[in-house]
């Protein structure tokens, strides 16, 4: 049963990932990433990370993906030119990615860690539950937790500053206002 | 399931994301590929945490998610600003820093 769930999640995650990089329309790529994230949340559940899986669905598939959909719709379709900017890019890039996969797999399989071939340690009841994660977040990892909240605040302010409409230096301010009123 | 399966899947997803960063030109899709890579790292973290029976890895994964959210917000803000100033949304067109 667990094998079936793992392979279903793995196929969903991998198919979503390949669709993200293969589809030409950015809007469809965003939707493929949603499929990928939901499959990955299923895999997180198999790894007894219930709270992280729930946060993945709520934060990523809920909030971040809505942001992506809005920007993809605002910016509109972008036709990627068919020519290569760097000669042989379309051949070299998959080769580099394949070499990276082989290297990572060699690093994992060649590590000689015996516990990797097993299920791992027996885990206590309530492992990964909101209670356990909350206890860790607010006791042992309080400072990283607060630092993360500060980072989010800075990023939100930065995004507002970056994307805000500001007067164009080429044109005087009045011209902008007249255009906006008309 | 053995932990190795999760780790190999994570390596495969990471390589897919890296290939996407190399091959695509739209900054929006490159951000999506960065998400793929960050999520594959999360999968590896959670697999090791399950293997060791240690919940610290889950906190690490949550922090990675926070950093990913920040990166998305700033990246999308940049894309919107580029679109407003009519800068072409193509990473090969914007090569002013190439020297």
mmCIF file of C-alpha atoms in Angstrom:
data_model
loop_
_atom_site.group_PDB
_atom_site.id
_atom_site.type_symbol
_atom_site.label_atom_id
_atom_site.label_comp_id
_atom_site.label_asym_id
_atom_site.label_seq_id
_atom_site.Cartn_x
_atom_site.Cartn_y
_atom_site.Cartn_z
ATOM 1 C CA UNK A 1 0.000 0.000 0.000
ATOM 2 C CA UNK A 2 2.776 2.378 0.931
ATOM 3 C CA UNK A 3 4.636 1.477 -2.263
ATOM 4 C CA UNK A 4 1.563 2.292 -4.346
ATOM 5 C CA UNK A 5 1.197 5.677 -2.641
ATOM 6 C CA UNK A 6 4.897 6.425 -3.054
ATOM 7 C CA UNK A 7 4.969 5.615 -6.746
ATOM 8 C CA UNK A 8 1.749 7.528 -7.397
ATOM 9 C CA UNK A 9 3.224 10.570 -5.648
ATOM 10 C CA UNK A 10 6.568 10.151 -7.394
ATOM 11 C CA UNK A 11 4.967 9.935 -10.837
ATOM 12 C CA UNK A 12 2.839 12.995 -10.099
ATOM 13 C CA UNK A 13 5.800 14.999 -8.814
ATOM 14 C CA UNK A 14 8.094 14.013 -11.676
ATOM 15 C CA UNK A 15 5.431 14.483 -14.339
ATOM 16 C CA UNK A 16 4.590 17.896 -12.944
ATOM 17 C CA UNK A 17 8.258 18.881 -12.882
ATOM 18 C CA UNK A 18 8.833 17.800 -16.481
ATOM 19 C CA UNK A 19 5.650 19.578 -17.575
ATOM 20 C CA UNK A 20 6.882 22.782 -15.900
ATOM 21 C CA UNK A 21 10.010 22.889 -18.041
ATOM 22 C CA UNK A 22 8.464 21.431 -21.220
ATOM 23 C CA UNK A 23 5.269 23.464 -21.651
ATOM 24 C CA UNK A 24 5.733 26.600 -23.725
ATOM 25 C CA UNK A 25 2.962 28.683 -22.165
ATOM 26 C CA UNK A 26 4.051 30.049 -18.729
ATOM 27 C CA UNK A 27 0.455 29.845 -17.503
ATOM 28 C CA UNK A 28 0.377 26.071 -18.079
ATOM 29 C CA UNK A 29 3.778 25.772 -16.403
ATOM 30 C CA UNK A 30 2.309 27.359 -13.271
ATOM 31 C CA UNK A 31 -0.602 24.903 -13.315
ATOM 32 C CA UNK A 32 1.838 21.991 -13.748
ATOM 33 C CA UNK A 33 3.740 23.234 -10.699
ATOM 34 C CA UNK A 34 0.495 23.054 -8.690
ATOM 35 C CA UNK A 35 0.189 19.353 -9.630
ATOM 36 C CA UNK A 36 3.824 18.863 -8.623
ATOM 37 C CA UNK A 37 3.292 20.548 -5.249
ATOM 38 C CA UNK A 38 0.198 18.486 -4.421
ATOM 39 C CA UNK A 39 2.024 15.234 -5.253
ATOM 40 C CA UNK A 40 4.953 16.349 -3.134
ATOM 41 C CA UNK A 41 2.606 17.076 -0.223
ATOM 42 C CA UNK A 42 1.414 13.464 -0.501
ATOM 43 C CA UNK A 43 5.022 12.265 -0.287
ATOM 44 C CA UNK A 44 5.553 14.469 2.776
ATOM 45 C CA UNK A 45 2.574 12.725 4.395
ATOM 46 C CA UNK A 46 4.239 9.361 3.731
ATOM 47 C CA UNK A 47 7.326 10.713 5.527
ATOM 48 C CA UNK A 48 5.214 11.495 8.640
ATOM 49 C CA UNK A 49 5.521 15.254 8.103
ATOM 50 C CA UNK A 50 1.844 16.085 8.470
ATOM 51 C CA UNK A 51 2.303 19.715 9.431
ATOM 52 C CA UNK A 52 4.806 20.429 6.651
ATOM 53 C CA UNK A 53 2.471 18.769 4.130
ATOM 54 C CA UNK A 54 -0.434 20.934 5.276
ATOM 55 C CA UNK A 55 1.741 24.058 5.139
ATOM 56 C CA UNK A 56 2.888 23.050 1.658
ATOM 57 C CA UNK A 57 -0.686 22.853 0.391
ATOM 58 C CA UNK A 58 -1.889 26.016 2.141
ATOM 59 C CA UNK A 59 1.148 28.249 1.621
ATOM 60 C CA UNK A 60 2.450 27.049 -1.732
ATOM 61 C CA UNK A 61 -0.523 25.706 -3.620
ATOM 62 C CA UNK A 62 -2.757 28.292 -1.988
ATOM 63 C CA UNK A 63 -0.920 31.593 -1.688
ATOM 64 C CA UNK A 64 2.269 31.459 -3.778
ATOM 65 C CA UNK A 65 0.613 29.835 -6.775
ATOM 66 C CA UNK A 66 -2.160 32.455 -6.796
ATOM 67 C CA UNK A 67 0.591 35.090 -6.944
ATOM 68 C CA UNK A 68 2.188 33.261 -9.881
ATOM 69 C CA UNK A 69 -1.138 32.962 -11.710
ATOM 70 C CA UNK A 70 -1.795 36.681 -11.290
ATOM 71 C CA UNK A 71 1.639 37.650 -12.599
ATOM 72 C CA UNK A 72 1.460 35.158 -15.491
ATOM 73 C CA UNK A 73 -1.904 36.604 -16.475
ATOM 74 C CA UNK A 74 -0.674 40.206 -16.055
ATOM 75 C CA UNK A 75 2.549 39.792 -18.015
ATOM 76 C CA UNK A 76 0.858 37.631 -20.613
ATOM 77 C CA UNK A 77 2.219 34.946 -22.890
ATOM 78 C CA UNK A 78 5.835 35.115 -23.874
ATOM 79 C CA UNK A 79 6.931 33.374 -27.032
ATOM 80 C CA UNK A 80 10.391 32.002 -26.502
ATOM 81 C CA UNK A 81 12.468 32.334 -29.647
ATOM 82 C CA UNK A 82 13.406 29.056 -31.231
ATOM 83 C CA UNK A 83 17.020 29.944 -31.927
ATOM 84 C CA UNK A 84 19.667 29.241 -29.300
ATOM 85 C CA UNK A 85 21.342 32.213 -27.691
ATOM 86 C CA UNK A 86 24.316 30.003 -26.862
ATOM 87 C CA UNK A 87 25.154 27.503 -29.625
ATOM 88 C CA UNK A 88 24.122 24.001 -28.626
ATOM 89 C CA UNK A 89 22.236 25.137 -25.525
ATOM 90 C CA UNK A 90 19.348 22.764 -26.124
ATOM 91 C CA UNK A 91 21.697 19.790 -26.309
ATOM 92 C CA UNK A 92 24.116 20.797 -23.577
ATOM 93 C CA UNK A 93 21.542 21.724 -20.911
ATOM 94 C CA UNK A 94 19.941 18.244 -20.646
ATOM 95 C CA UNK A 95 23.427 16.706 -20.610
ATOM 96 C CA UNK A 96 24.451 18.933 -17.692
ATOM 97 C CA UNK A 97 21.200 18.095 -15.871
ATOM 98 C CA UNK A 98 21.765 14.368 -16.436
ATOM 99 C CA UNK A 99 25.330 14.642 -15.169
ATOM 100 C CA UNK A 100 24.033 16.444 -12.070
ATOM 101 C CA UNK A 101 21.516 13.642 -11.427
ATOM 102 C CA UNK A 102 24.197 10.968 -11.809
ATOM 103 C CA UNK A 103 26.521 12.865 -9.503
ATOM 104 C CA UNK A 104 23.854 13.272 -6.804
ATOM 105 C CA UNK A 105 22.864 9.617 -7.089
ATOM 106 C CA UNK A 106 26.490 8.506 -6.777
ATOM 107 C CA UNK A 107 26.857 10.741 -3.719
ATOM 108 C CA UNK A 108 23.762 9.186 -2.111
ATOM 109 C CA UNK A 109 24.301 5.551 -3.075
ATOM 110 C CA UNK A 110 28.053 5.657 -2.539
ATOM 111 C CA UNK A 111 27.812 7.141 0.929
ATOM 112 C CA UNK A 112 27.758 3.656 2.457
ATOM 113 C CA UNK A 113 25.228 4.644 5.102
ATOM 114 C CA UNK A 114 23.550 1.367 6.058
ATOM 115 C CA UNK A 115 20.407 2.973 7.408
ATOM 116 C CA UNK A 116 19.550 4.432 3.996
ATOM 117 C CA UNK A 117 18.481 1.004 2.792
ATOM 118 C CA UNK A 118 15.958 0.641 5.605
ATOM 119 C CA UNK A 119 12.879 2.428 6.833
ATOM 120 C CA UNK A 120 15.048 4.186 9.407
ATOM 121 C CA UNK A 121 14.581 4.705 13.106
ATOM 122 C CA UNK A 122 11.306 3.899 14.813
ATOM 123 C CA UNK A 123 9.568 7.196 15.274
ATOM 124 C CA UNK A 124 7.585 8.245 18.349
ATOM 125 C CA UNK A 125 3.829 8.729 18.304
ATOM 126 C CA UNK A 126 2.891 12.216 17.172
ATOM 127 C CA UNK A 127 6.060 12.692 15.078
ATOM 128 C CA UNK A 128 5.547 15.674 12.776
ATOM 129 C CA UNK A 129 2.169 16.567 14.231
ATOM 130 C CA UNK A 130 1.315 20.254 14.671
ATOM 131 C CA UNK A 131 1.870 19.841 18.390
ATOM 132 C CA UNK A 132 5.418 18.497 18.016
ATOM 133 C CA UNK A 133 6.384 21.029 15.337
ATOM 134 C CA UNK A 134 4.891 23.915 17.302
ATOM 135 C CA UNK A 135 6.750 22.869 20.419
ATOM 136 C CA UNK A 136 10.024 22.804 18.484
ATOM 137 C CA UNK A 137 9.309 26.128 16.754
ATOM 138 C CA UNK A 138 8.481 28.020 19.914
ATOM 139 C CA UNK A 139 11.044 26.480 22.234
ATOM 140 C CA UNK A 140 14.190 25.233 20.607
ATOM 141 C CA UNK A 141 13.997 27.172 17.341
ATOM 142 C CA UNK A 142 12.446 30.398 18.585
ATOM 143 C CA UNK A 143 15.171 32.660 17.173
ATOM 144 C CA UNK A 144 15.132 31.131 13.649
ATOM 145 C CA UNK A 145 11.333 31.397 13.761
ATOM 146 C CA UNK A 146 11.467 35.111 14.554
ATOM 147 C CA UNK A 147 14.214 35.661 11.987
ATOM 148 C CA UNK A 148 12.004 33.993 9.360
ATOM 149 C CA UNK A 149 9.120 36.301 10.204
ATOM 150 C CA UNK A 150 11.426 39.322 9.905
ATOM 151 C CA UNK A 151 12.675 38.036 6.529
ATOM 152 C CA UNK A 152 9.088 37.718 5.289
ATOM 153 C CA UNK A 153 8.335 41.271 6.376
ATOM 154 C CA UNK A 154 11.412 42.638 4.593
ATOM 155 C CA UNK A 155 10.534 40.686 1.431
ATOM 156 C CA UNK A 156 6.963 42.004 1.451
ATOM 157 C CA UNK A 157 8.131 45.619 1.841
ATOM 158 C CA UNK A 158 10.759 45.073 -0.859
ATOM 159 C CA UNK A 159 8.193 43.695 -3.301
ATOM 160 C CA UNK A 160 5.936 46.719 -2.745
ATOM 161 C CA UNK A 161 8.865 49.085 -3.337
ATOM 162 C CA UNK A 162 9.969 47.189 -6.472
ATOM 163 C CA UNK A 163 6.582 46.878 -8.119
ATOM 164 C CA UNK A 164 5.149 50.258 -7.114
ATOM 165 C CA UNK A 165 4.271 52.693 -9.892
ATOM 166 C CA UNK A 166 6.717 55.570 -9.770
ATOM 167 C CA UNK A 167 7.087 58.666 -11.940
ATOM 168 C CA UNK A 168 9.019 58.007 -15.096
ATOM 169 C CA UNK A 169 12.253 60.070 -15.179
ATOM 170 C CA UNK A 170 11.815 60.544 -18.938
ATOM 171 C CA UNK A 171 8.450 62.251 -18.578
ATOM 172 C CA UNK A 172 7.425 64.993 -16.123
ATOM 173 C CA UNK A 173 5.027 64.047 -13.347
ATOM 174 C CA UNK A 174 2.148 66.162 -14.659
ATOM 175 C CA UNK A 175 1.974 64.237 -17.924
ATOM 176 C CA UNK A 176 1.474 61.028 -15.943
ATOM 177 C CA UNK A 177 -1.352 62.537 -13.946
ATOM 178 C CA UNK A 178 -3.136 63.903 -16.990
ATOM 179 C CA UNK A 179 -2.870 60.528 -18.672
ATOM 180 C CA UNK A 180 -4.261 58.822 -15.590
ATOM 181 C CA UNK A 181 -7.204 61.242 -15.393
ATOM 182 C CA UNK A 182 -8.086 60.887 -19.062
ATOM 183 C CA UNK B 1 9.783 2.559 1.613
ATOM 184 C CA UNK B 2 13.551 2.797 1.878
ATOM 185 C CA UNK B 3 15.032 6.243 2.308
ATOM 186 C CA UNK B 4 17.135 5.712 -0.832
ATOM 187 C CA UNK B 5 14.022 5.867 -3.010
ATOM 188 C CA UNK B 6 13.132 9.288 -1.660
ATOM 189 C CA UNK B 7 16.689 10.543 -2.090
ATOM 190 C CA UNK B 8 16.935 9.349 -5.701
ATOM 191 C CA UNK B 9 13.555 10.944 -6.473
ATOM 192 C CA UNK B 10 14.787 14.151 -4.873
ATOM 193 C CA UNK B 11 17.966 14.072 -7.000
ATOM 194 C CA UNK B 12 15.858 13.517 -10.126
ATOM 195 C CA UNK B 13 13.598 16.472 -9.313
ATOM 196 C CA UNK B 14 16.612 18.670 -8.562
ATOM 197 C CA UNK B 15 18.224 17.770 -11.896
ATOM 198 C CA UNK B 16 14.940 18.515 -13.688
ATOM 199 C CA UNK B 17 14.788 21.948 -12.075
ATOM 200 C CA UNK B 18 18.427 22.670 -12.893
ATOM 201 C CA UNK B 19 17.873 21.649 -16.516
ATOM 202 C CA UNK B 20 14.873 23.967 -16.655
ATOM 203 C CA UNK B 21 16.927 26.898 -15.368
ATOM 204 C CA UNK B 22 19.516 26.216 -18.076
ATOM 205 C CA UNK B 23 17.112 25.753 -20.969
ATOM 206 C CA UNK B 24 14.288 28.245 -20.410
ATOM 207 C CA UNK B 25 14.489 31.991 -21.080
ATOM 208 C CA UNK B 26 11.368 33.427 -19.483
ATOM 209 C CA UNK B 27 12.221 34.750 -15.990
ATOM 210 C CA UNK B 28 8.837 33.547 -14.751
ATOM 211 C CA UNK B 29 9.556 29.940 -15.740
ATOM 212 C CA UNK B 30 13.074 30.196 -14.310
ATOM 213 C CA UNK B 31 11.509 31.152 -10.965
ATOM 214 C CA UNK B 32 9.235 28.108 -11.254
ATOM 215 C CA UNK B 33 12.294 25.914 -11.835
ATOM 216 C CA UNK B 34 13.943 27.390 -8.742
ATOM 217 C CA UNK B 35 10.828 26.313 -6.833
ATOM 218 C CA UNK B 36 11.327 22.786 -8.157
ATOM 219 C CA UNK B 37 14.908 22.732 -6.871
ATOM 220 C CA UNK B 38 13.985 24.098 -3.429
ATOM 221 C CA UNK B 39 11.175 21.565 -3.095
ATOM 222 C CA UNK B 40 13.422 18.667 -4.020
ATOM 223 C CA UNK B 41 15.829 19.801 -1.288
ATOM 224 C CA UNK B 42 12.876 19.812 1.117
ATOM 225 C CA UNK B 43 12.035 16.246 0.128
ATOM 226 C CA UNK B 44 15.607 15.138 0.864
ATOM 227 C CA UNK B 45 15.562 16.947 4.225
ATOM 228 C CA UNK B 46 12.314 15.314 5.282
ATOM 229 C CA UNK B 47 13.528 11.885 4.108
ATOM 230 C CA UNK B 48 16.654 12.191 6.260
ATOM 231 C CA UNK B 49 14.576 13.438 9.171
ATOM 232 C CA UNK B 50 12.299 10.394 8.884
ATOM 233 C CA UNK B 51 15.347 8.155 8.638
ATOM 234 C CA UNK B 52 16.914 9.547 11.804
ATOM 235 C CA UNK B 53 13.620 9.892 13.672
ATOM 236 C CA UNK B 54 14.458 13.550 14.320
ATOM 237 C CA UNK B 55 11.863 16.276 13.818
ATOM 238 C CA UNK B 56 14.444 19.083 13.505
ATOM 239 C CA UNK B 57 14.523 18.475 9.754
ATOM 240 C CA UNK B 58 10.889 19.538 9.539
ATOM 241 C CA UNK B 59 11.740 22.929 11.022
ATOM 242 C CA UNK B 60 14.543 23.198 8.460
ATOM 243 C CA UNK B 61 12.039 22.408 5.688
ATOM 244 C CA UNK B 62 9.681 25.098 6.977
ATOM 245 C CA UNK B 63 12.502 27.663 6.920
ATOM 246 C CA UNK B 64 13.291 26.640 3.329
ATOM 247 C CA UNK B 65 9.634 27.263 2.476
ATOM 248 C CA UNK B 66 9.802 30.729 4.046
ATOM 249 C CA UNK B 67 12.920 31.584 2.044
ATOM 250 C CA UNK B 68 11.242 30.275 -1.122
ATOM 251 C CA UNK B 69 8.217 32.486 -0.478
ATOM 252 C CA UNK B 70 10.475 35.537 -0.035
ATOM 253 C CA UNK B 71 12.346 34.721 -3.230
ATOM 254 C CA UNK B 72 9.068 34.402 -5.146
ATOM 255 C CA UNK B 73 7.721 37.703 -3.840
ATOM 256 C CA UNK B 74 10.866 39.665 -4.721
ATOM 257 C CA UNK B 75 11.287 37.879 -8.069
ATOM 258 C CA UNK B 76 7.705 38.505 -9.140
ATOM 259 C CA UNK B 77 8.030 42.143 -8.049
ATOM 260 C CA UNK B 78 11.058 42.443 -10.320
ATOM 261 C CA UNK B 79 9.184 40.837 -13.227
ATOM 262 C CA UNK B 80 6.258 43.243 -12.811
ATOM 263 C CA UNK B 81 8.685 46.188 -12.662
ATOM 264 C CA UNK B 82 10.436 44.952 -15.832
ATOM 265 C CA UNK B 83 7.097 44.606 -17.600
ATOM 266 C CA UNK B 84 6.048 48.137 -16.578
ATOM 267 C CA UNK B 85 9.268 49.629 -17.941
ATOM 268 C CA UNK B 86 8.911 47.623 -21.167
ATOM 269 C CA UNK B 87 12.130 45.745 -20.600
ATOM 270 C CA UNK B 88 11.910 42.497 -22.615
ATOM 271 C CA UNK B 89 11.101 39.505 -20.395
ATOM 272 C CA UNK B 90 13.889 37.362 -21.788
ATOM 273 C CA UNK B 91 17.006 36.559 -19.804
ATOM 274 C CA UNK B 92 19.102 36.499 -22.984
ATOM 275 C CA UNK B 93 18.009 39.993 -23.992
ATOM 276 C CA UNK B 94 19.069 41.530 -20.674
ATOM 277 C CA UNK B 95 22.791 41.060 -20.899
ATOM 278 C CA UNK B 96 23.927 44.519 -19.894
ATOM 279 C CA UNK B 97 26.097 43.195 -17.050
ATOM 280 C CA UNK B 98 27.944 40.797 -19.294
ATOM 281 C CA UNK B 99 30.905 43.133 -19.727
#
